[in-house]
PDB file of C-alpha atoms in Angstrom:
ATOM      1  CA  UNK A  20       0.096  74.288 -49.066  1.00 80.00           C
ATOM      2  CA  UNK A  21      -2.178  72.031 -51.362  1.00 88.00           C
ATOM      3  CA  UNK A  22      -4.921  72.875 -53.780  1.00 94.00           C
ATOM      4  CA  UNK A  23      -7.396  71.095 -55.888  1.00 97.00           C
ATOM      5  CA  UNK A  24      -9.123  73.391 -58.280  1.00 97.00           C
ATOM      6  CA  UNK A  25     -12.566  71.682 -60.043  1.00 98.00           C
ATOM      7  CA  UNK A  26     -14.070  73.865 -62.002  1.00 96.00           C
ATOM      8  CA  UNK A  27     -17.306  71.872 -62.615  1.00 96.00           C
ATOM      9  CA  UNK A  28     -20.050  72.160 -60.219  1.00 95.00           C
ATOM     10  CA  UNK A  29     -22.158  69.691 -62.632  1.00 96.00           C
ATOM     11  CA  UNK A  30     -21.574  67.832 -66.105  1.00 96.00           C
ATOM     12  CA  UNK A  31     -23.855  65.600 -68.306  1.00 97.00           C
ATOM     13  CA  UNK A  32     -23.286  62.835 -70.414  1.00 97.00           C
ATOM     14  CA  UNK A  33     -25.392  60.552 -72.929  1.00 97.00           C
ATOM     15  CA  UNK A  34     -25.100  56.942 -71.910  1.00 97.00           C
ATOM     16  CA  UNK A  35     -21.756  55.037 -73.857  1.00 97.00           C
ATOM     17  CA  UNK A  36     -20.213  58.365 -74.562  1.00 97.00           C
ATOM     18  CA  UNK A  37     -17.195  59.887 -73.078  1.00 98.00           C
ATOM     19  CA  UNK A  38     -16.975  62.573 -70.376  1.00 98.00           C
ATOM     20  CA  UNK A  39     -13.737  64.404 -68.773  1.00 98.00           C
ATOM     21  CA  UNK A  40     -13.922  66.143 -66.114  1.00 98.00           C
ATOM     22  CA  UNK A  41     -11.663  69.002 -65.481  1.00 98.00           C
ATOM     23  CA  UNK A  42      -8.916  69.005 -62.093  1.00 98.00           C
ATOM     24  CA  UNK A  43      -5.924  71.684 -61.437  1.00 98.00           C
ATOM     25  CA  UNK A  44      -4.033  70.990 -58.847  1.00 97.00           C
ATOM     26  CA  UNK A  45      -1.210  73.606 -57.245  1.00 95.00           C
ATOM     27  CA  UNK A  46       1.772  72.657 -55.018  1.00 91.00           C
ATOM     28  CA  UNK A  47       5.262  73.641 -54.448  1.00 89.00           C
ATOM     29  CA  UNK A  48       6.718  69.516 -53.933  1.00 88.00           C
ATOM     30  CA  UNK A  49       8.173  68.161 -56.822  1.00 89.00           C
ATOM     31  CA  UNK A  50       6.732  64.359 -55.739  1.00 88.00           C
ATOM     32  CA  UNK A  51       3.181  63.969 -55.317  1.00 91.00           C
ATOM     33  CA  UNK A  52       1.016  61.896 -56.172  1.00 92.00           C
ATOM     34  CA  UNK A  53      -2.814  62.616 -57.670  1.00 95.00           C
ATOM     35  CA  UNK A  54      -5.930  60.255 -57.388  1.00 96.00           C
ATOM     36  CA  UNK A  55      -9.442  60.424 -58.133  1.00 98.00           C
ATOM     37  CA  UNK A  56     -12.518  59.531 -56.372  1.00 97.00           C
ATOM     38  CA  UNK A  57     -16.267  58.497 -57.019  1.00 98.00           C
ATOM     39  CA  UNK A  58     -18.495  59.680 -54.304  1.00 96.00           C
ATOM     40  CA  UNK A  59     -21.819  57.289 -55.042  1.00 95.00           C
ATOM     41  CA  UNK A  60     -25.583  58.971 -53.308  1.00 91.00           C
ATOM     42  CA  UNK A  61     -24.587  56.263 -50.581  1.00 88.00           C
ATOM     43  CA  UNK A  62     -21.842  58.101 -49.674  1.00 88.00           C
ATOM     44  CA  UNK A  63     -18.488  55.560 -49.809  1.00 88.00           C
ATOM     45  CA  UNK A  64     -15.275  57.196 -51.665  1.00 93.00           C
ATOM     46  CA  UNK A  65     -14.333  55.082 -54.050  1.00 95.00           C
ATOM     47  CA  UNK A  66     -10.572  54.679 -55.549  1.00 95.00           C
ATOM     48  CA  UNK A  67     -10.630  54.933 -58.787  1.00 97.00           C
ATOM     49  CA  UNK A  68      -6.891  55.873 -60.640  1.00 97.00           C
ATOM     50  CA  UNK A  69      -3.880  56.990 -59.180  1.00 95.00           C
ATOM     51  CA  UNK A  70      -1.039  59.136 -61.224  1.00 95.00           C
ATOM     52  CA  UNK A  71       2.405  59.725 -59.725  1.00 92.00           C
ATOM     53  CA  UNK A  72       4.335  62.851 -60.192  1.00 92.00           C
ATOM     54  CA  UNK A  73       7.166  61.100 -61.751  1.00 91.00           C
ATOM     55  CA  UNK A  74       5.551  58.651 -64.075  1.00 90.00           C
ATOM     56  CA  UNK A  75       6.093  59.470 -67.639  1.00 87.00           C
ATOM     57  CA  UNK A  76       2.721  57.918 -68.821  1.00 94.00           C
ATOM     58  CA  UNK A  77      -0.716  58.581 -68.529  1.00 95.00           C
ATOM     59  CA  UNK A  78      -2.583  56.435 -65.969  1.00 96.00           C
ATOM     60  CA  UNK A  79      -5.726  54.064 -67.081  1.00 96.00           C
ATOM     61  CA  UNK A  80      -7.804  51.790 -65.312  1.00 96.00           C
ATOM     62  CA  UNK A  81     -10.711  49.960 -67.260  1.00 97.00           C
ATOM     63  CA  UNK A  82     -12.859  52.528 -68.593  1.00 97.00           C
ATOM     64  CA  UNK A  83     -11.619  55.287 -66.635  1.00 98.00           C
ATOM     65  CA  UNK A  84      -8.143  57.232 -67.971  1.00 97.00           C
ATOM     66  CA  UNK A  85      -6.062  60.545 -66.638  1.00 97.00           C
ATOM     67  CA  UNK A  86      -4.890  62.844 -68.941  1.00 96.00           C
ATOM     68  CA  UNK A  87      -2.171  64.324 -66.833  1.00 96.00           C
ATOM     69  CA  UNK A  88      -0.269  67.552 -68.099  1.00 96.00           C
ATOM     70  CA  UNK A  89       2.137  68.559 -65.285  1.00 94.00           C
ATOM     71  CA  UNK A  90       3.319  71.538 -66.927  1.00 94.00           C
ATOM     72  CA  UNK A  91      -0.129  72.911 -66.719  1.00 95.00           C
ATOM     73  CA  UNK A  92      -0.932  71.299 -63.295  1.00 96.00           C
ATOM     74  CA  UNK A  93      -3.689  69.495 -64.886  1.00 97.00           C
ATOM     75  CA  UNK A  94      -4.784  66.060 -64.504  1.00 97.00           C
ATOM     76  CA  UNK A  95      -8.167  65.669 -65.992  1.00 98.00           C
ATOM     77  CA  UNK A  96     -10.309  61.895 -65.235  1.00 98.00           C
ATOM     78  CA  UNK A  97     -11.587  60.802 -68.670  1.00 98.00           C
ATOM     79  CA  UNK A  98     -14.425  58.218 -68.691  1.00 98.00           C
ATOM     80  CA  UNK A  99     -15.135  56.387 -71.588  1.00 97.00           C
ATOM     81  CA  UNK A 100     -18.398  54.410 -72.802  1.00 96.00           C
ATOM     82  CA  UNK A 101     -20.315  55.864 -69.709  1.00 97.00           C
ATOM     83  CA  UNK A 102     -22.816  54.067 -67.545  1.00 97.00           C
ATOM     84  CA  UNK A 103     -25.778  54.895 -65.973  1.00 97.00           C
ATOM     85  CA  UNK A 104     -24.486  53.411 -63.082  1.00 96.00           C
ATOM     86  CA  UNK A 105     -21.200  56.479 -63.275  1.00 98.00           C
ATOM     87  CA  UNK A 106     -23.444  58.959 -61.931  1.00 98.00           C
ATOM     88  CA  UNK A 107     -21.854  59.938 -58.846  1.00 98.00           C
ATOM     89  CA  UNK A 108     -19.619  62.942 -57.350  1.00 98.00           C
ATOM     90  CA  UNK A 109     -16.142  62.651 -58.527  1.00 98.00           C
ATOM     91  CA  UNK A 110     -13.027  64.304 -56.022  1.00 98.00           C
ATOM     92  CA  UNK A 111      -9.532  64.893 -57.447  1.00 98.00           C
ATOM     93  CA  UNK A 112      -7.387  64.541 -54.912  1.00 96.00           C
ATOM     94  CA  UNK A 113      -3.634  65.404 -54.275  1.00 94.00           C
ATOM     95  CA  UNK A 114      -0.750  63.685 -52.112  1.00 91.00           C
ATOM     96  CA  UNK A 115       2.314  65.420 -51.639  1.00 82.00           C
ATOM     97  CA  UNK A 116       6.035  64.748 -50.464  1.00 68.00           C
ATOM     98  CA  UNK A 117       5.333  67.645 -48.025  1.00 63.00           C
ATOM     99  CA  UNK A 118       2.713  66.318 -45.983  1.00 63.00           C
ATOM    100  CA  UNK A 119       2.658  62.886 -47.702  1.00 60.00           C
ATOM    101  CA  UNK A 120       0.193  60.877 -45.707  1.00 79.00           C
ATOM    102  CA  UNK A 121      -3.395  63.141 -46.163  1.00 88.00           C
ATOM    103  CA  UNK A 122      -4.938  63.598 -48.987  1.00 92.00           C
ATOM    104  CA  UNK A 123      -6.355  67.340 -50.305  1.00 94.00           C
ATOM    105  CA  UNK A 124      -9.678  67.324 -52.042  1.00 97.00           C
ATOM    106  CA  UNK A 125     -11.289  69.516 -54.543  1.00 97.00           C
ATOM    107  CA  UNK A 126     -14.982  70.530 -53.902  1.00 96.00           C
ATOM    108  CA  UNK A 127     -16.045  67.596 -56.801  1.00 97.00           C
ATOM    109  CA  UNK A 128     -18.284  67.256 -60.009  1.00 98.00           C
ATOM    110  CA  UNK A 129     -21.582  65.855 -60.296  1.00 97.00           C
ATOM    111  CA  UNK A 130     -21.943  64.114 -63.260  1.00 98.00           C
ATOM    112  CA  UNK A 131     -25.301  62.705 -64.548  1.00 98.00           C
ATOM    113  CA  UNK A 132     -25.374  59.846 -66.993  1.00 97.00           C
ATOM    114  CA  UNK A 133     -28.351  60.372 -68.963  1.00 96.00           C
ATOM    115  CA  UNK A 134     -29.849  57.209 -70.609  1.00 95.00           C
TER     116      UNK A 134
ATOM    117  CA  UNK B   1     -16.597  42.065 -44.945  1.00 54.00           C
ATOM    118  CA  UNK B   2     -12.966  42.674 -46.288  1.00 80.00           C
ATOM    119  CA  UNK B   3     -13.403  47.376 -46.716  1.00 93.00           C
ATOM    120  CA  UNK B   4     -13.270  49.792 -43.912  1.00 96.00           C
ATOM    121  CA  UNK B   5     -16.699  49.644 -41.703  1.00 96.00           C
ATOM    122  CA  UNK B   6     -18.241  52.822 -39.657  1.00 97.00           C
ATOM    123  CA  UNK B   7     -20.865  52.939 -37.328  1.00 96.00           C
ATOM    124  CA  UNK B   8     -23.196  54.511 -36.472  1.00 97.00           C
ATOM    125  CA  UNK B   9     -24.698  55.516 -40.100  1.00 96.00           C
ATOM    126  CA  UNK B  10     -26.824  57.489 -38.609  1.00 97.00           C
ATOM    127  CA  UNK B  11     -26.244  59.826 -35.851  1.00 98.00           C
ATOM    128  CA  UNK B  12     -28.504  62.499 -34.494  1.00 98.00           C
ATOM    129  CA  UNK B  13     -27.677  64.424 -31.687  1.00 97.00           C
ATOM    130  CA  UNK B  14     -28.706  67.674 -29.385  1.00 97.00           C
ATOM    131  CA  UNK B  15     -26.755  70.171 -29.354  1.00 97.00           C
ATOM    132  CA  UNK B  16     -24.369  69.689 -25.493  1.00 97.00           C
ATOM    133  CA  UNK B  17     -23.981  65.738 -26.494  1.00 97.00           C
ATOM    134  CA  UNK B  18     -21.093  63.912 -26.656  1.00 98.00           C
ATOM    135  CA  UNK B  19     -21.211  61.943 -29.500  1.00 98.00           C
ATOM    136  CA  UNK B  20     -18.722  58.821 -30.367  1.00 98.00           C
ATOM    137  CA  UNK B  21     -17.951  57.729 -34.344  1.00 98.00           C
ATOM    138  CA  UNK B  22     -16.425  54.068 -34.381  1.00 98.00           C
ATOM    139  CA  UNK B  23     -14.071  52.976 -37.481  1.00 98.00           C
ATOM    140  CA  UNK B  24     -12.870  49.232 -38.277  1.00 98.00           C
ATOM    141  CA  UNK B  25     -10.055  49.773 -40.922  1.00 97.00           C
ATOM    142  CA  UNK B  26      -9.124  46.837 -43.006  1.00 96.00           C
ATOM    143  CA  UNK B  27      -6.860  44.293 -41.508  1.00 94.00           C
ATOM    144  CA  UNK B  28      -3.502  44.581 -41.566  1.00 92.00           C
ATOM    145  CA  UNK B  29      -3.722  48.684 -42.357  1.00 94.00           C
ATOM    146  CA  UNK B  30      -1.204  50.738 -40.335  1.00 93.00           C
ATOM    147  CA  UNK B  31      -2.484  54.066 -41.590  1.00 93.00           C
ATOM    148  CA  UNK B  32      -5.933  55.192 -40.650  1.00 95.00           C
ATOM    149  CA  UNK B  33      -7.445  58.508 -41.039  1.00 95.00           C
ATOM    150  CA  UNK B  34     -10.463  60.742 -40.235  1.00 97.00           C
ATOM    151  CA  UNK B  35     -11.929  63.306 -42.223  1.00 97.00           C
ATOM    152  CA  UNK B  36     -14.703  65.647 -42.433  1.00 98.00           C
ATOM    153  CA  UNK B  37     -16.934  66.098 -44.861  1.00 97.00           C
ATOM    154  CA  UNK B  38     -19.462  68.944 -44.977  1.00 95.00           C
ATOM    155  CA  UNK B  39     -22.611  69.632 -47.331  1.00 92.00           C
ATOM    156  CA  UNK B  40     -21.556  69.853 -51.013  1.00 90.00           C
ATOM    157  CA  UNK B  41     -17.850  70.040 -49.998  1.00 94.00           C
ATOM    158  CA  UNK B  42     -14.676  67.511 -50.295  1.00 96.00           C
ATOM    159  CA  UNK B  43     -13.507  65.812 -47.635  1.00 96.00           C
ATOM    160  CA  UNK B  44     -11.363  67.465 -44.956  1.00 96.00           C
ATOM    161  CA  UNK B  45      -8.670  66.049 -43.104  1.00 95.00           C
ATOM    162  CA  UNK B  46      -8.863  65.952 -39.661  1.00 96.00           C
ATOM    163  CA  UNK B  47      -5.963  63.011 -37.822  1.00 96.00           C
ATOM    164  CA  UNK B  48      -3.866  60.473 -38.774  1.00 93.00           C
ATOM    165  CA  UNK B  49      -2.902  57.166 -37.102  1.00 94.00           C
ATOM    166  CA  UNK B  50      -0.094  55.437 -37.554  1.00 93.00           C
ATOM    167  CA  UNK B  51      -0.603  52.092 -35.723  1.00 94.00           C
ATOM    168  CA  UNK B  52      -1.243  52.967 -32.494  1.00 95.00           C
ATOM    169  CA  UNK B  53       0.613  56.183 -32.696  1.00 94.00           C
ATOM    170  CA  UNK B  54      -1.978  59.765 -33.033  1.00 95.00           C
ATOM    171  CA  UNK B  55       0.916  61.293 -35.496  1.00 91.00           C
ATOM    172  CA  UNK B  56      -0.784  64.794 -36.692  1.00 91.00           C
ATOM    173  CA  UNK B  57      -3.788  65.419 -34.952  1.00 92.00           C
ATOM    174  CA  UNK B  58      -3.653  69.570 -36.969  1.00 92.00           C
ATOM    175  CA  UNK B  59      -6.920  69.064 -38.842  1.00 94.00           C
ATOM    176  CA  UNK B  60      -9.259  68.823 -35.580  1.00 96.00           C
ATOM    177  CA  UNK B  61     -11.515  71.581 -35.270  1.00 95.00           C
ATOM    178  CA  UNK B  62     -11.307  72.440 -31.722  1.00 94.00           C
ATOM    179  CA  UNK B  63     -10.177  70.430 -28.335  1.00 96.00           C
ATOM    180  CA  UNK B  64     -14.087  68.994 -28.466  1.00 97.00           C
ATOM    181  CA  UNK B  65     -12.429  66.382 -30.836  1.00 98.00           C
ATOM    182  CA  UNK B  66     -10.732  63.193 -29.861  1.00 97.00           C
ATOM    183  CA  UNK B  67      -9.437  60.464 -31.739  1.00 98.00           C
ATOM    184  CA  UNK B  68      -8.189  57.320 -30.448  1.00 97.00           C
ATOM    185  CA  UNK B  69      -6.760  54.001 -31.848  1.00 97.00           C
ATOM    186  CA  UNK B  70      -5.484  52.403 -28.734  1.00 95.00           C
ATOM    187  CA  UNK B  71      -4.667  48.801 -29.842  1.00 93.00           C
ATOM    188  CA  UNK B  72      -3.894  49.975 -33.815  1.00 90.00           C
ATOM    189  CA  UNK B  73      -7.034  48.457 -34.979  1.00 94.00           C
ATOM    190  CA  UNK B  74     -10.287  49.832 -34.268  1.00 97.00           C
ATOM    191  CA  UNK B  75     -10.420  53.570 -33.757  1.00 98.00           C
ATOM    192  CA  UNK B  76     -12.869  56.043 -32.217  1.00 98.00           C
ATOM    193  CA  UNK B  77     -13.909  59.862 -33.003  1.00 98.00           C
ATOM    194  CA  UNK B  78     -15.405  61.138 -29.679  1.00 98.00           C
ATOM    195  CA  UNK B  79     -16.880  64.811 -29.920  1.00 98.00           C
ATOM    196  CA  UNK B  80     -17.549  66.445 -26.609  1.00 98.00           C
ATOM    197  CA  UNK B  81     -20.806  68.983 -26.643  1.00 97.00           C
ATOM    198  CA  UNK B  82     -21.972  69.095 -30.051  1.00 97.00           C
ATOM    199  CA  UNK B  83     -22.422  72.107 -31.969  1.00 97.00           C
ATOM    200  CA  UNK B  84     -24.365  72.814 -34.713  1.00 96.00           C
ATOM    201  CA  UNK B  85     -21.720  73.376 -36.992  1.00 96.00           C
ATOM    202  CA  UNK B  86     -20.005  69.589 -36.501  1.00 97.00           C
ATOM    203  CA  UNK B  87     -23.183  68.508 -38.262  1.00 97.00           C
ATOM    204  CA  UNK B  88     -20.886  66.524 -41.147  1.00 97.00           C
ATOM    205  CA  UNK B  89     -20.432  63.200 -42.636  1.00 97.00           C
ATOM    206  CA  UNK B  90     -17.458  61.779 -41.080  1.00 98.00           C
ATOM    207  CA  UNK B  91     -15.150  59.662 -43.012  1.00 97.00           C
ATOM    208  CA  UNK B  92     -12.542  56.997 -42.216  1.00 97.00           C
ATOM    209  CA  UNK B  93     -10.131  55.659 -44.215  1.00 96.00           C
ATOM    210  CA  UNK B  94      -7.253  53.019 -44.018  1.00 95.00           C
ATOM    211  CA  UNK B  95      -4.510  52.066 -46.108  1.00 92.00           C
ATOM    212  CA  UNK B  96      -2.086  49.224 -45.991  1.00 90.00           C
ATOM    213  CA  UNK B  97       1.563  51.085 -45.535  1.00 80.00           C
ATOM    214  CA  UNK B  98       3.408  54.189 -44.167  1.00 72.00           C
ATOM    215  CA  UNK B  99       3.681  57.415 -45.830  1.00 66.00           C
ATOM    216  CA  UNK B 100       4.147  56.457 -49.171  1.00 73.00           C
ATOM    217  CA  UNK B 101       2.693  58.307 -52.112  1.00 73.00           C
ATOM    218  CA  UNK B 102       1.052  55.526 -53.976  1.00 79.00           C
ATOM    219  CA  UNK B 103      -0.422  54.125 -50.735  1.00 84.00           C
ATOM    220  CA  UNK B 104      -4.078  54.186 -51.283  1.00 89.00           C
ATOM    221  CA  UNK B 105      -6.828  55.352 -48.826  1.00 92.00           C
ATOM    222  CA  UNK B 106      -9.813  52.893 -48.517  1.00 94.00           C
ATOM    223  CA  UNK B 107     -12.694  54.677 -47.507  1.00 95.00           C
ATOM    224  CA  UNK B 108     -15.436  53.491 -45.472  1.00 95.00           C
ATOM    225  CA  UNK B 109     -19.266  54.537 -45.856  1.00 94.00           C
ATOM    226  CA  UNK B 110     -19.269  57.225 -43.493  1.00 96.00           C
ATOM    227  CA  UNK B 111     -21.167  58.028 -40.463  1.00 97.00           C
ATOM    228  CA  UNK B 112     -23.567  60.915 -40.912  1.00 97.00           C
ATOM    229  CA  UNK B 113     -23.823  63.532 -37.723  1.00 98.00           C
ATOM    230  CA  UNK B 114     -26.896  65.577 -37.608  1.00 98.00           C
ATOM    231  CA  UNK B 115     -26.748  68.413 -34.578  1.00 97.00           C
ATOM    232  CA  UNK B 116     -30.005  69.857 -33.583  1.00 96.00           C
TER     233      UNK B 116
END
């Protein structure tokens, strides 16, 4: 079995600062894969960043970054120079080698970008 | 529109109604999913499509849900006498290959079911 651990119910953040917010993640596959989400008020997921077990460097995409520690089962979204337009509900998400087609979802974080 | 499209939006229902969720994936997408998600929670997954082919159906609630992607395109969530507690947003999602961990899942909008 899968889990996604966020420990976050809510986080706040100044406009054009940096926010992380926290995910753990537990499974006994040694491939997986880990991706995070942004859940806008109109309710669309949105892909954001995508980390592979195996890949030896941290993923980044535009403003948003994962700091990914898999010896801690950690793989924490970082955004940087936040928006107003980055408040939203954020999933981490995990694929795994055991059931490798559907994705497990933590229960999200709220973040509010305050201006 | 080139993402994943749901209708209704909106659905309200009485509880005993049979209620059916459509899904347009995005062309050319062999995988398509459904999942459920209830108030403040993360999605939950409920089937999986692959094509044509209903390959894990484990995540449906009860035999009141049916899925169906008969032509691998389009693809329908039918619940049979709604209950109160199938009140959920209902997500689809499509990606382009086959069981691959970087595939990514395209989500569409979501059709929210209210059961009174």
């Amino acid at each position: 079995a899968q889990k996604i651990t966020q420990t976050q119910p809510g986080m706040f953040v100044q406009e054009k600062e940096a926010v992380t917010l926290d995910c753990t993640y537990d499974t006994s596959d040694q491939s997986y894969g880990l991706f995070w989400y942004k859940q806008p008020s109109s309710g669309e997921m949105i892909f954001l960043i995508y980390q592979g077990s195996y890949d030896e460097q941290n993923a980044t995409e535009g403003r948003y970054s994962l700091n990914f520690q898999k010896a801690r089962k950690s793989a924490n979204l970082v955004i940087s120079a936040s928006q107003l337009g980055d408040s939203a509900m954020y999933f981490c998400a995990i694929r795994s080698g055991g059931s490798n087609y559907k994705l497990t979802f933590g229960k999200g974080t709220l973040l509010t970008v305050n201006p | 529109g080139a993402g994943v499209s749901q209708s209704p939006r909106y659905k309200v229902a009485k509880r005993g109604q049979d209620v059916a969720l459509r899904c347009d994936p995005i062309s050319g997408h062999v995988s398509l999913f459904w999942y459920q998600q209830a108030l403040g929670q993360g999605p939950e997954f409920l089937t999986y499509f692959q094509n044509e082919a209903q390959l894990d159906k484990s995540g449906l609630p009860s035999d009141r849900f049916f899925a169906e992607r008969p032509e691998g395109s389009v693809s329908t969530l039918k619940i049979q006498r709604t209950q109160q507690e199938d009140s959920a947003v209902y997500l689809c999602a499509s990606s382009l290959g086959v069981l691959a961990l970087t595939d990514t899942q395209y989500f569409g909008p979501g059709t929210r079911l209210t059961v009174l």
